[in-house]
Coordinates of C-alpha atoms in Angstrom, one line a residue:
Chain A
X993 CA 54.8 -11.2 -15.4
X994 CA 56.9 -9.6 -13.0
X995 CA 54.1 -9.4 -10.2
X996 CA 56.4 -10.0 -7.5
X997 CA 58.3 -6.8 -8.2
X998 CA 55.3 -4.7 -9.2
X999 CA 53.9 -5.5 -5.8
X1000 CA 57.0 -4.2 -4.1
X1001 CA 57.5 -1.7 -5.8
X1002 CA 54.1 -0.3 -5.8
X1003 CA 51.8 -1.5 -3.1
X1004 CA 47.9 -0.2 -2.9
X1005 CA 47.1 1.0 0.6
X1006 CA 43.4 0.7 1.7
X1007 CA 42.1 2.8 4.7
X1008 CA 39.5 1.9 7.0
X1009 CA 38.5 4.1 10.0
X1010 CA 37.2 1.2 12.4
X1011 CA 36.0 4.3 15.3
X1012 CA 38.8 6.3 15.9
X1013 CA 38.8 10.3 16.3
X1014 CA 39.9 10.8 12.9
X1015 CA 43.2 12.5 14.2
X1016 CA 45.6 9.4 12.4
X1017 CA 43.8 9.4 9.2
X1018 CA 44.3 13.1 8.6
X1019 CA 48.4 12.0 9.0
X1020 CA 47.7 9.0 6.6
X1021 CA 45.9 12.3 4.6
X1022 CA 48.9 14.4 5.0
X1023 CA 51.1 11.4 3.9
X1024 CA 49.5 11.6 0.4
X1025 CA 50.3 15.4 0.7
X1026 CA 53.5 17.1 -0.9
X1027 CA 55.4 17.4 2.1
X1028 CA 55.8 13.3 3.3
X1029 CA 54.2 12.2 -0.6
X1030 CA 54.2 8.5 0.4
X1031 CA 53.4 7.8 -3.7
X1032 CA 57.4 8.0 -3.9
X1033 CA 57.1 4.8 -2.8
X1034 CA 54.7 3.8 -5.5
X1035 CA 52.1 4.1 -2.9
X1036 CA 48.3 4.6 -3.7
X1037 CA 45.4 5.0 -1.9
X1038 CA 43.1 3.1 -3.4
X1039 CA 39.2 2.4 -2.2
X1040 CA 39.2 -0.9 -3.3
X1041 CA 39.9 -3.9 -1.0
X1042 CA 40.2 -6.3 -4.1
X1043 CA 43.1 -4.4 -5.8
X1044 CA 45.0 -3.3 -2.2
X1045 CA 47.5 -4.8 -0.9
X1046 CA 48.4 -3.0 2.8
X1047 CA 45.4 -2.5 5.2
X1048 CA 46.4 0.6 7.0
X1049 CA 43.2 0.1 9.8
X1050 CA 42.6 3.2 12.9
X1051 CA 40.9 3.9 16.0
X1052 CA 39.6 1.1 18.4
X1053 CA 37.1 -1.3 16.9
X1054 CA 33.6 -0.1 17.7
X1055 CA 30.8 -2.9 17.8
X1056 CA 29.5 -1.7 14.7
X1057 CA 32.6 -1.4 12.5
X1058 CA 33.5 -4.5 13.5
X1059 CA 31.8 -6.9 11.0
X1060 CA 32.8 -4.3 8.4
X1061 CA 36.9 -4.6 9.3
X1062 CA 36.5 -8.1 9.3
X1063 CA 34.7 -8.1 6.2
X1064 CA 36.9 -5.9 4.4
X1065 CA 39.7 -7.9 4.9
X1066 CA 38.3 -10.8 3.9
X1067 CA 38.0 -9.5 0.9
X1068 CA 41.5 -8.6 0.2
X1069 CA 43.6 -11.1 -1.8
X1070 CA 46.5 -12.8 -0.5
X1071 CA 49.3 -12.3 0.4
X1072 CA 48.0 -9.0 2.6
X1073 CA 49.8 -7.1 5.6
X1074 CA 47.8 -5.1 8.0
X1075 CA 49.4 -1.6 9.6
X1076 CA 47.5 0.0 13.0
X1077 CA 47.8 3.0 13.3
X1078 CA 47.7 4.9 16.6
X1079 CA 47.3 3.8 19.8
X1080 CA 43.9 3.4 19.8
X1081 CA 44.3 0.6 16.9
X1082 CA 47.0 -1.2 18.9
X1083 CA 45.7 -1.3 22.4
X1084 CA 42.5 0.4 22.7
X1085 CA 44.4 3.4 23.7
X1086 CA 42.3 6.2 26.1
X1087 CA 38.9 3.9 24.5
X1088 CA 40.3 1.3 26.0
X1089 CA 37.1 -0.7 28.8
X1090 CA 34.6 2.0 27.7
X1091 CA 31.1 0.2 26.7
X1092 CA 31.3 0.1 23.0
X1093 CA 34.4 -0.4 22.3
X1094 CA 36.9 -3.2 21.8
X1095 CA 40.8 -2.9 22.8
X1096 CA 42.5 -2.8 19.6
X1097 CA 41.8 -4.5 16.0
X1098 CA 44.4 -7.2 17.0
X1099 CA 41.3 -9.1 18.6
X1100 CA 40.0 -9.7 15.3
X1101 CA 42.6 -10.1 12.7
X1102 CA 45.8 -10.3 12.4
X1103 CA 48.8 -7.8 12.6
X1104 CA 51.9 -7.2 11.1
X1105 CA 52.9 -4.0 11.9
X1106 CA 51.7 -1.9 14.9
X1107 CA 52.3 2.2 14.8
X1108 CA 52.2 3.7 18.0
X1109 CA 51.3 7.1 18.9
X1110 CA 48.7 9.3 19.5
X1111 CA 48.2 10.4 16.8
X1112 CA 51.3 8.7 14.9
X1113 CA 53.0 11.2 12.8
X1114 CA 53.4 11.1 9.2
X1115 CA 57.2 10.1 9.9
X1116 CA 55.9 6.9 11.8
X1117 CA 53.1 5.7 9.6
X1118 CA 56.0 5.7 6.5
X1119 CA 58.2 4.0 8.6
X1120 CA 55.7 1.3 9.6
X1121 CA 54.5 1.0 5.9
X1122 CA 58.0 0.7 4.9
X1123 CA 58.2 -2.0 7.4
X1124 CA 55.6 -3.8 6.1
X1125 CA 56.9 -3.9 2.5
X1126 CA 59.3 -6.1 3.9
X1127 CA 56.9 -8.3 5.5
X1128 CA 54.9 -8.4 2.2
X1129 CA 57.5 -9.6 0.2
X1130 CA 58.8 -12.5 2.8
X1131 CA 54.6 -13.8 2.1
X1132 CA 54.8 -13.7 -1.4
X1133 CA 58.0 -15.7 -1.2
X1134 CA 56.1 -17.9 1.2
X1135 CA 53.5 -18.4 -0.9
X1136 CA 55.4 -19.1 -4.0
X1137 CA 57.5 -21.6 -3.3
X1138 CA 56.6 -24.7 -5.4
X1139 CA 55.8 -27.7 -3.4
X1140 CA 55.7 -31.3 -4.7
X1141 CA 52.6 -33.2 -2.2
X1142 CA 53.6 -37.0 -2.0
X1143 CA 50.3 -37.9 -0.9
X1144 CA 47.0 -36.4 -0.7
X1145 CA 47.2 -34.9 3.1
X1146 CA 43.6 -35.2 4.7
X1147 CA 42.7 -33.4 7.7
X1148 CA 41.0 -35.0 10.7
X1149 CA 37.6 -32.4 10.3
X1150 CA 37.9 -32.4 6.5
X1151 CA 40.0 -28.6 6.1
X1152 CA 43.1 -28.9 3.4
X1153 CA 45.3 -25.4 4.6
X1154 CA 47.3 -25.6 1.4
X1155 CA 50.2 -22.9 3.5
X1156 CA 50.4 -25.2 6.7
X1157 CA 50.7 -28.9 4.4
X1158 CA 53.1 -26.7 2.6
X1159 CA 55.2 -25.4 5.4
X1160 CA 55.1 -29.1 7.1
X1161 CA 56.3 -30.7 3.6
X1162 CA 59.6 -28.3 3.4
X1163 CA 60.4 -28.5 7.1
X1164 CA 60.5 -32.2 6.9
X1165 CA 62.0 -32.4 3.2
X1166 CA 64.3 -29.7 2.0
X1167 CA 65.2 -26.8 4.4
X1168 CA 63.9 -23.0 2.2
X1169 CA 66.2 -20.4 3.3
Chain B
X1010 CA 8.6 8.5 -13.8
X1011 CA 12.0 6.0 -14.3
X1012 CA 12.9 3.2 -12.7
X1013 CA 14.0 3.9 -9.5
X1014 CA 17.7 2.1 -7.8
X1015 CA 19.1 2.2 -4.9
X1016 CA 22.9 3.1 -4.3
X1017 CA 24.9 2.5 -1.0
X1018 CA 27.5 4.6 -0.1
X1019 CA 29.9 3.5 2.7
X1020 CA 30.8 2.7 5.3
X1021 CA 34.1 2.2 3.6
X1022 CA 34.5 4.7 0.4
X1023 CA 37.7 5.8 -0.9
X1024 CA 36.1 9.8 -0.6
X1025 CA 35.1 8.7 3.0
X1026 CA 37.6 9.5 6.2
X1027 CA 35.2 8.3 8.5
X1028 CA 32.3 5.2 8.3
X1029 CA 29.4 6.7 7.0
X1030 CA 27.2 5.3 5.1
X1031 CA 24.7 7.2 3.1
X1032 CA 21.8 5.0 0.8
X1033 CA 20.6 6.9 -2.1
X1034 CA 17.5 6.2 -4.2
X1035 CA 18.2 7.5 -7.8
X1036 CA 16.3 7.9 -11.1
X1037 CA 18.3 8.6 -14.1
X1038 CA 21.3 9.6 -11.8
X1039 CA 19.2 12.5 -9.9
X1040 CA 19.0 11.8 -6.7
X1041 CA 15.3 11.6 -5.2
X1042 CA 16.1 10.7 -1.2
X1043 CA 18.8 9.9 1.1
X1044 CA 19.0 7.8 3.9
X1045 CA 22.0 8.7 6.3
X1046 CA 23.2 6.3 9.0
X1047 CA 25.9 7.9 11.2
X1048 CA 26.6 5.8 14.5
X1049 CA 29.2 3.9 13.1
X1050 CA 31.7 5.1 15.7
X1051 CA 30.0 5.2 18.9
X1052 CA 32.2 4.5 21.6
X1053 CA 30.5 5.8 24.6
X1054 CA 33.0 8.4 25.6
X1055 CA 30.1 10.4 27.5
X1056 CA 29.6 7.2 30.2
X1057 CA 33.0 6.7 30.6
X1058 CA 34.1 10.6 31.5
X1059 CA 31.7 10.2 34.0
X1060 CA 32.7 6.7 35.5
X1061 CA 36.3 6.0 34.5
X1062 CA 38.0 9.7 34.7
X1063 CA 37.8 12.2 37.2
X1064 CA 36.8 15.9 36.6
X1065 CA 40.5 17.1 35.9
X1066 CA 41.6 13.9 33.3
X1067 CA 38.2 14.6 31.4
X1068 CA 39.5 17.1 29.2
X1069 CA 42.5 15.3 28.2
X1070 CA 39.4 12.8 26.9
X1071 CA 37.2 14.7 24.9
X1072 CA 39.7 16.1 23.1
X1073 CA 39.9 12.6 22.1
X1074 CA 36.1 12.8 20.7
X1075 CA 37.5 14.1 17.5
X1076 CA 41.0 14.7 16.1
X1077 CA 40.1 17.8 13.9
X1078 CA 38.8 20.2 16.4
X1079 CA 40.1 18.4 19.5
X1080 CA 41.6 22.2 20.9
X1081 CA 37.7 23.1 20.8
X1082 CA 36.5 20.4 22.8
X1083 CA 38.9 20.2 25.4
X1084 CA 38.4 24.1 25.5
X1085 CA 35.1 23.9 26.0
X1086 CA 35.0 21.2 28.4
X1087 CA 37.7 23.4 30.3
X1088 CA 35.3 26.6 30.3
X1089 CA 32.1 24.6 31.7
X1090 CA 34.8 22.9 34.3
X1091 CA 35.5 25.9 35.4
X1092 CA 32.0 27.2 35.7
X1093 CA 31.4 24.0 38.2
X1094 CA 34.4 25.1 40.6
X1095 CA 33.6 28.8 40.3
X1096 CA 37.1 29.7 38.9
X1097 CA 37.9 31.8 35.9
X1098 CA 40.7 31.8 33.6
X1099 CA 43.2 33.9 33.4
X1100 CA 43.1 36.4 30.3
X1101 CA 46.5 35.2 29.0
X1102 CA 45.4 31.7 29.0
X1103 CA 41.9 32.9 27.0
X1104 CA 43.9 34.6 24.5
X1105 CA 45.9 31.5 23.8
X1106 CA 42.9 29.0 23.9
X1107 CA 41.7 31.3 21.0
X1108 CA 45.3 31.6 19.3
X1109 CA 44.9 27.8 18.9
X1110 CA 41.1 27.5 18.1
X1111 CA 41.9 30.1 15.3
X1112 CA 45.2 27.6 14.3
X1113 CA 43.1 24.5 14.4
X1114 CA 40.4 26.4 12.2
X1115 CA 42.9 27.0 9.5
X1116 CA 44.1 23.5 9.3
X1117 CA 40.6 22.1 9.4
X1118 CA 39.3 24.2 6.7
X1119 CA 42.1 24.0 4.5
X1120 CA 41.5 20.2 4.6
X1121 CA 38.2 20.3 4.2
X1122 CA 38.6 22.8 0.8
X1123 CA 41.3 19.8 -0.1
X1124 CA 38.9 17.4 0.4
X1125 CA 35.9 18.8 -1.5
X1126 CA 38.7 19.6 -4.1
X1127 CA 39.7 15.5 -4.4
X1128 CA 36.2 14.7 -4.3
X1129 CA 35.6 16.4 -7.6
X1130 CA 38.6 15.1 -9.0
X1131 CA 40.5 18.4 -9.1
X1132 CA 43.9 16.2 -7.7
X1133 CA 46.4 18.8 -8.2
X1134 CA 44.1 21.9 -6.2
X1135 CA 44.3 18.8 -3.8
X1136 CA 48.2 18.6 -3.5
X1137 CA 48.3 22.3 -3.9
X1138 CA 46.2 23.2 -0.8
X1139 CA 47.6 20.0 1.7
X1140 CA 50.7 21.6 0.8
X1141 CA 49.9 25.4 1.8
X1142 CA 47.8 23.2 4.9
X1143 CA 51.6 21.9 6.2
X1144 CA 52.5 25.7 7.9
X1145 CA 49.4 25.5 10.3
X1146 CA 50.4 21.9 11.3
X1147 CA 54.2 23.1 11.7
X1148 CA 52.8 26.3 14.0
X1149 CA 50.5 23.9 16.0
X1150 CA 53.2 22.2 16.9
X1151 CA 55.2 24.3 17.6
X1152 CA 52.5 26.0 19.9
X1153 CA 51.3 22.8 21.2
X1154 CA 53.5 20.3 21.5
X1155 CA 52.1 17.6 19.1
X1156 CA 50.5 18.1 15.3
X1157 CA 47.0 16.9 16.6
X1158 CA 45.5 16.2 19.5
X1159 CA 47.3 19.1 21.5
X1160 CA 46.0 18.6 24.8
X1161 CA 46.6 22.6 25.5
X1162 CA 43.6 23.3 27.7
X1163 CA 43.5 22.0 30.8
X1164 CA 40.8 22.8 33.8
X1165 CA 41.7 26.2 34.9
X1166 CA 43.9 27.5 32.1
X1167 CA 46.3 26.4 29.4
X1168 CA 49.6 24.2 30.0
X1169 CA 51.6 25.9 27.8
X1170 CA 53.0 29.0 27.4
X1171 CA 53.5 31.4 24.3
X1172 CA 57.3 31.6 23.8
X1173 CA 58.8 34.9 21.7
X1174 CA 60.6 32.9 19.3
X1175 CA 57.4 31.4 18.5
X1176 CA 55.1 34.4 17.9
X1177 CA 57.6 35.3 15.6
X1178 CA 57.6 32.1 13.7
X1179 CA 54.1 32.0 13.4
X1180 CA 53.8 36.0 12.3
X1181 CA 56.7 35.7 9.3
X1182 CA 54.9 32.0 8.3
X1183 CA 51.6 34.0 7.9
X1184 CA 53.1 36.6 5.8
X1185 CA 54.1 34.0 3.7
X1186 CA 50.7 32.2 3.6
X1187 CA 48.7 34.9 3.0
X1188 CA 49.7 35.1 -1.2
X1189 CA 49.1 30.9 -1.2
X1190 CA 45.6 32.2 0.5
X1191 CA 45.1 34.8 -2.2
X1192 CA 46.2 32.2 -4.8
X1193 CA 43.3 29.3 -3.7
X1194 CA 40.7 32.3 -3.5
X1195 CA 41.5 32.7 -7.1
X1196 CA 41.6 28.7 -7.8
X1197 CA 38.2 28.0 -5.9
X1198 CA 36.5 31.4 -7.2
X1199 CA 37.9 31.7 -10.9
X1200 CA 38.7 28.2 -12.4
X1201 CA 35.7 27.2 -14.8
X1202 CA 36.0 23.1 -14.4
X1203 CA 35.4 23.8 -10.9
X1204 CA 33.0 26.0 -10.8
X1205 CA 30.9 23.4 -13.5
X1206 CA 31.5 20.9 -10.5
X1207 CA 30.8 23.0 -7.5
X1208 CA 27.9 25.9 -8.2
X1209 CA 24.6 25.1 -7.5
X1210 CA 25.5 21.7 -6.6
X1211 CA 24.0 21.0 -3.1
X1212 CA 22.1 23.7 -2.2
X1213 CA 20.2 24.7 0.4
X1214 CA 18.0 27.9 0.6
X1215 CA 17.9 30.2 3.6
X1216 CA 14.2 29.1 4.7
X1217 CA 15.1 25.3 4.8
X1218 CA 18.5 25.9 6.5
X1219 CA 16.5 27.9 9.2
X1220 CA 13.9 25.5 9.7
X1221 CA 16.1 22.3 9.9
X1222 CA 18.6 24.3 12.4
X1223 CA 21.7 24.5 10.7
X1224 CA 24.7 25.8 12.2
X1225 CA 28.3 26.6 11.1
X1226 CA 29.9 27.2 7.6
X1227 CA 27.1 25.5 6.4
X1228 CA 24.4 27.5 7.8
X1229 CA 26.3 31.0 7.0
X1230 CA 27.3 29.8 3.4
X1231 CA 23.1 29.8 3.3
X1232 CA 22.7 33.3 4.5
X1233 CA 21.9 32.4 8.2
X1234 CA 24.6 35.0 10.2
X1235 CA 24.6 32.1 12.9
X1236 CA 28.2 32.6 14.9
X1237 CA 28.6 31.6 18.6
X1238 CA 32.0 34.0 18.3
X1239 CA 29.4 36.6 17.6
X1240 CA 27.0 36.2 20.4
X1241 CA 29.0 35.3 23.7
X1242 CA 31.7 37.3 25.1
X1243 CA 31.9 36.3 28.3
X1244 CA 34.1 33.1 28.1
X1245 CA 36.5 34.0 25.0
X1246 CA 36.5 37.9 24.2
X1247 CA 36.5 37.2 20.4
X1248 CA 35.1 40.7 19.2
X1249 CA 38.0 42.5 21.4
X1250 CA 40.6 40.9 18.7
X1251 CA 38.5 41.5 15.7
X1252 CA 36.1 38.8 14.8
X1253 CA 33.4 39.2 12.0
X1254 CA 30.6 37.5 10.3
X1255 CA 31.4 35.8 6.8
X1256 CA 28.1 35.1 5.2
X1257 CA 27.4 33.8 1.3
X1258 CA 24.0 33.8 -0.2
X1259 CA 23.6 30.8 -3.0
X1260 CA 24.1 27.8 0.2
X1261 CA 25.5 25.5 -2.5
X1262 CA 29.4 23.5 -2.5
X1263 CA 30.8 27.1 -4.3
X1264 CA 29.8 29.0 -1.0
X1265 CA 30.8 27.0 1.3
X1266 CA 34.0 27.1 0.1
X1267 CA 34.2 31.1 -0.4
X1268 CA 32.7 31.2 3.1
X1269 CA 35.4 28.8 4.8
X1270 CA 38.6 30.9 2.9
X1271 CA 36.8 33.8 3.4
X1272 CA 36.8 32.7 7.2
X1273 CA 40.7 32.2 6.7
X1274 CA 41.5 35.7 6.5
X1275 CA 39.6 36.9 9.5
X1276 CA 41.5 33.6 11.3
X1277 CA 44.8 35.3 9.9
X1278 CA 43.7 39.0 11.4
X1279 CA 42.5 37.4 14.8
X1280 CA 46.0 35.7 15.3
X1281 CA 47.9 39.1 14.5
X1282 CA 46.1 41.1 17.3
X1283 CA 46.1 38.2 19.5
X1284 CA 49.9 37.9 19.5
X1285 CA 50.3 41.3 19.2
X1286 CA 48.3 42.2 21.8
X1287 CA 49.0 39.2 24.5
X1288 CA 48.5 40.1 28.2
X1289 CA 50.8 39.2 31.1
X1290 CA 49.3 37.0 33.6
X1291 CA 49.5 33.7 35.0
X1292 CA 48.5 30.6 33.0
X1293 CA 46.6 28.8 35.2
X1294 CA 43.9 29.6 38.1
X1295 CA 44.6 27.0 40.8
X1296 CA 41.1 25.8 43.2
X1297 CA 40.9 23.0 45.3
X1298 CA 36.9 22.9 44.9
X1299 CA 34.7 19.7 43.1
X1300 CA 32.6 20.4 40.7
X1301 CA 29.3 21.2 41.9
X1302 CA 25.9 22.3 40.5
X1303 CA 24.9 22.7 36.4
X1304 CA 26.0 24.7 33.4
X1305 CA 26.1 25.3 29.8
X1306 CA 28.5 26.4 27.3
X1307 CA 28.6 27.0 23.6
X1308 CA 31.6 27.3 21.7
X1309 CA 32.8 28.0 17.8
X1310 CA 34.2 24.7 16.7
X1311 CA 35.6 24.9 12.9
X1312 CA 32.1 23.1 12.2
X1313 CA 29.9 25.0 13.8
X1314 CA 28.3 26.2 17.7
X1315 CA 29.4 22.8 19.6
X1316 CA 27.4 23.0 23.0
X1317 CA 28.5 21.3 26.1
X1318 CA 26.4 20.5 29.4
X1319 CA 28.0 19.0 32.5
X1320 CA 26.4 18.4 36.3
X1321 CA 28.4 17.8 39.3
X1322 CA 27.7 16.2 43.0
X1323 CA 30.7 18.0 44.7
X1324 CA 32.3 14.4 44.1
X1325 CA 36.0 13.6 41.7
X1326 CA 33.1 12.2 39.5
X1327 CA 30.9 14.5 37.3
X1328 CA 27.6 13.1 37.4
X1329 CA 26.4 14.1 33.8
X1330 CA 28.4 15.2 30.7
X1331 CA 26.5 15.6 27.4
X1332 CA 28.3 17.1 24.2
X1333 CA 26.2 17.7 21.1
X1334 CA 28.4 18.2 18.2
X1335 CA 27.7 20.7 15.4
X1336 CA 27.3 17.7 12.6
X1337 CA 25.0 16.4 14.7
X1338 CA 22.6 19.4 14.0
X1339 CA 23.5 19.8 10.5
X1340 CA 22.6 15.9 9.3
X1341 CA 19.2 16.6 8.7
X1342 CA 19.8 19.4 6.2
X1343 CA 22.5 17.2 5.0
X1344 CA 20.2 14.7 3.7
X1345 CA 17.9 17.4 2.2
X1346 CA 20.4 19.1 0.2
X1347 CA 21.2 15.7 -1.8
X1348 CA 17.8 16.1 -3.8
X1349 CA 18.1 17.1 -6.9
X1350 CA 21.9 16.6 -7.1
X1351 CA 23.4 14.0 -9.8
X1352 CA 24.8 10.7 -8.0
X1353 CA 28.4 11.6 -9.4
X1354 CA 28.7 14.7 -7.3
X1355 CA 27.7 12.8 -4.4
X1356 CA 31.7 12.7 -3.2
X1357 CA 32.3 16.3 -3.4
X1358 CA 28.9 17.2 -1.5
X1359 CA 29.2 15.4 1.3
X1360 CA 33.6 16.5 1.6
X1361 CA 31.9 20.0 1.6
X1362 CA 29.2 19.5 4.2
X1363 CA 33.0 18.9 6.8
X1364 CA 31.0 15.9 8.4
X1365 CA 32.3 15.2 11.8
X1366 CA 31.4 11.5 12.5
X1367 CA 33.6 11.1 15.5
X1368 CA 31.9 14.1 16.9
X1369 CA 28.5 13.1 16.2
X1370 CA 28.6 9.2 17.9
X1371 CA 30.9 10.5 20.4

């Protein structure tokens, strides 16, 4: 299986609108449009967050979208890179201090790649897409290196993190490049 | 009498731009009721133009309430701004707040007739139509500054002016658009997989759509001649550049979208005789004054009448804004015209209804 490749080559975007004015995911909208047609890049948005593999998120997270981000990508399998989009999504943008709003999805889970811009334009949600192709296949490289355990690590409140007992094994044993 | 289920749709759906979230109960596919939950993206924009921003930054702000029609709500904001300081507009800046209302409604109906077109599965009417949908984004721009959120109408007037070079551009782009017009009028009215998808599905008669208080494409794909354009002329002069009603009959997803293309044309003929017929003046009426005392406007957002209220204390500070978004009025009948439908055409009847989430939680 050649699922290192197929994932580059054709990454699944999934969109979620966590309270923003809808103004970025028209762009993401127009991106799947003839005239930017991000599926050259084997792109596809799909609705699923099991099959996805790029979390393209918008808007500032509202109190009540919030669970549903987090939940969403939870769901989504490893290895996964998250895009915001707009301002709103990086900072809290215009939203940000108003009552039900928090300043950018940041707060909750972790980003790879932010997109400024109110609203970004097509040209910059591609270019931070493409951007996190790159990061993409750097974590599937990280999480495929084969790792021989010595001993069985324990953890002082009972938590095995398979990455971080990897990552301490190879920077002790063998440098990866 | 089946066995009843009940089916969640949203808050994240693949035919969703927006969180909504919609449970259906269903027997044997037909839908029997709907429950619709639409507060997903409250932000609390309302408390904050009256706290954080003063008077003058507050339309810069609610144009951030939604990205589709954000030229109408600043525009409207503007208007009752000005009603506070006792200024009016100048009449060049009122033709050019409607030049881009009219730009803004051709780009947000052509998505919306994409979107209702992808919901039914119809992919390449979807491709087709974002496509013809580019020109309006390329003539916003070039009007505007920015392909959405244009920030064009500012307390008093416009910011930007009209240049020559870009009448003309957006004069030979129309005459190009109108055959692509003429060729999704045939798609939409003519193709029978469609029409199987789209007529009778969601309907609404004219009694129910009266009595739940619809407004916009929605109401006048019904029958209701409900048009905010039609009844005020004081703020915008829409009949002096050749505005009229578009009403359809049958109120289901195949009416809507003749009424929105229909609407397309009379967009096309309003932004001909406004740049043909654009008078010299200055762009902006300058006052020194606070805001002070009540009012009330109503304005024709691509949705529907969008009705703002504001109330100032002769302070930087309004004291009260309140903005009540056409989708806001149009939810009830929303969850009405479900019945009856089968689940599978759920997608492409709620892409039709143009929901404005954004717009509604404000």
């Amino acid at each position: 299986m050649k699922l290192a490749v197929y994932r580059k080559k054709s990454p699944w975007i999934l969109h979620y609108n966590a309270g923003g004015c809808n103004g970025c995911d028209i762009e993401i909208l127009a991106c799947l449009g003839p005239k930017y047609d991000i599926e050259r890049f084997g792109m596809i948005n799909s609705g699923n967050p099991k099959q996805s593999d790029i979390l393209l998120v918008t808007g500032p997270v509202t109190k009540r979208s919030r669970e549903r981000l987090v939940e969403v990508y939870a769901q989504m399998p490893e290895p996964k890179v998250v895009v915001s989009c707009g301002a709103c999504a990086c900072t809290g943008g215009v939203f940000r201090g108003m009552y039900n709003c928090e300043g950018g999805i940041d707060q909750y889970i972790p980003v790879d790649v932010y997109v400024c811009g109110c609203g970004s334009r097509p040209e910059q949600i591609i270019d931070g897409v493409i951007k996190a192709l790159d990061i993409l296949e750097r974590k599937t490289l990280e999480l495929e290196v084969s790792v021989r355990l010595k001993k069985v690590p324990v953890e002082e409140n009972g938590q095995v993190n398979r990455r971080e007992v990897a990552a301490k094994i190879i920077h002790t044993q063998h440098t990866y490049e | 009498m089946g066995k009843q289920y009940e089916i969640p749709l949203g808050a994240q759906h693949i035919s969703l731009l927006e969180p909504l979230h919609f449970k259906f109960t269903t027997e044997n596919e037909k839908i029997i009721s709907t429950d619709a939950n639409v507060y997903y993206v409250h932000r609390g924009i309302e408390e904050a133009c009256c706290t954080k921003f003063k008077f003058r930054q507050v339309s810069f702000v609610v144009g951030r309430v939604c990205g589709l029609c954000s030229i109408s709500h600043s525009t409207a904001y503007s208007q009752v701004a000005e009603k506070l300081v006792n200024i009016e507009a100048p009449l060049r800046a009122k033709y050019l707040r409607m030049l881009v209302i009219e730009l803004d409604r051709i780009h947000s109906h052509l998505l919306c007739l994409s979107h209702v077109a992808e919901n039914a599965g119809f992919e390449a009417l979807f491709m087709k139509t974002m496509q013809y949908r580019e020109f309006s984004m390329e003539m916003l721009e070039a009007v505007c500054g920015n392909r959405i959120q244009y920030d064009f109408s500012i307390v008093g007037g416009v910011a930007r002016d009209l240049k020559a070079e870009v009448a003309g551009m957006i004069l030979q782009r129309l005459k190009t658009f109108l055959p692509q017009l003429d060729e999704l009028v045939d798609i939409f009215q003519n193709n029978w997989t469609l029409s199987l998808k789209n007529k009778g599905a969601g309907a609404i008669t004219r009694e129910a759509a009266m009595r739940l208080n619809v407004v916009g494409p929605f109401a006048r794909a019904a029958g209701l001649a409900i048009d905010v354009r039609n009844e005020t002329e004081d703020l915008l002069p829409w009949k002096e550049v050749g505005f009229e009603m578009v009403t359809d009959t049958t109120g289901d997803v195949y009416a809507r979208n003749m009424v929105r293309l229909r609407e397309l044309y009379i967009s096309i003929r309003i932004i001909r005789n406004i740049i043909a017929s654009l008078p010299e003046s200055a762009l902006v009426t300058e006052t020194k004054a606070f805001p002070d005392g009540e009012a009330v406007v109503r304005l024709e957002a691509p949705r529907g009448e969008l009705f703002y209220y504001a109330k100032g204390n002769k302070t930087q500070m309004l004291e009260r804004l309140k903005i009540k978004a056409p989708t806001f009025s149009n939810v009830a009948a929303m969850v009405e015209a479900f019945t009856g439908n089968e689940y599978g055409s759920a997608p492409a009847i709620i892409a039709s209804y143009d929901p404005c989430l954004s717009c509604t939680s404000r």
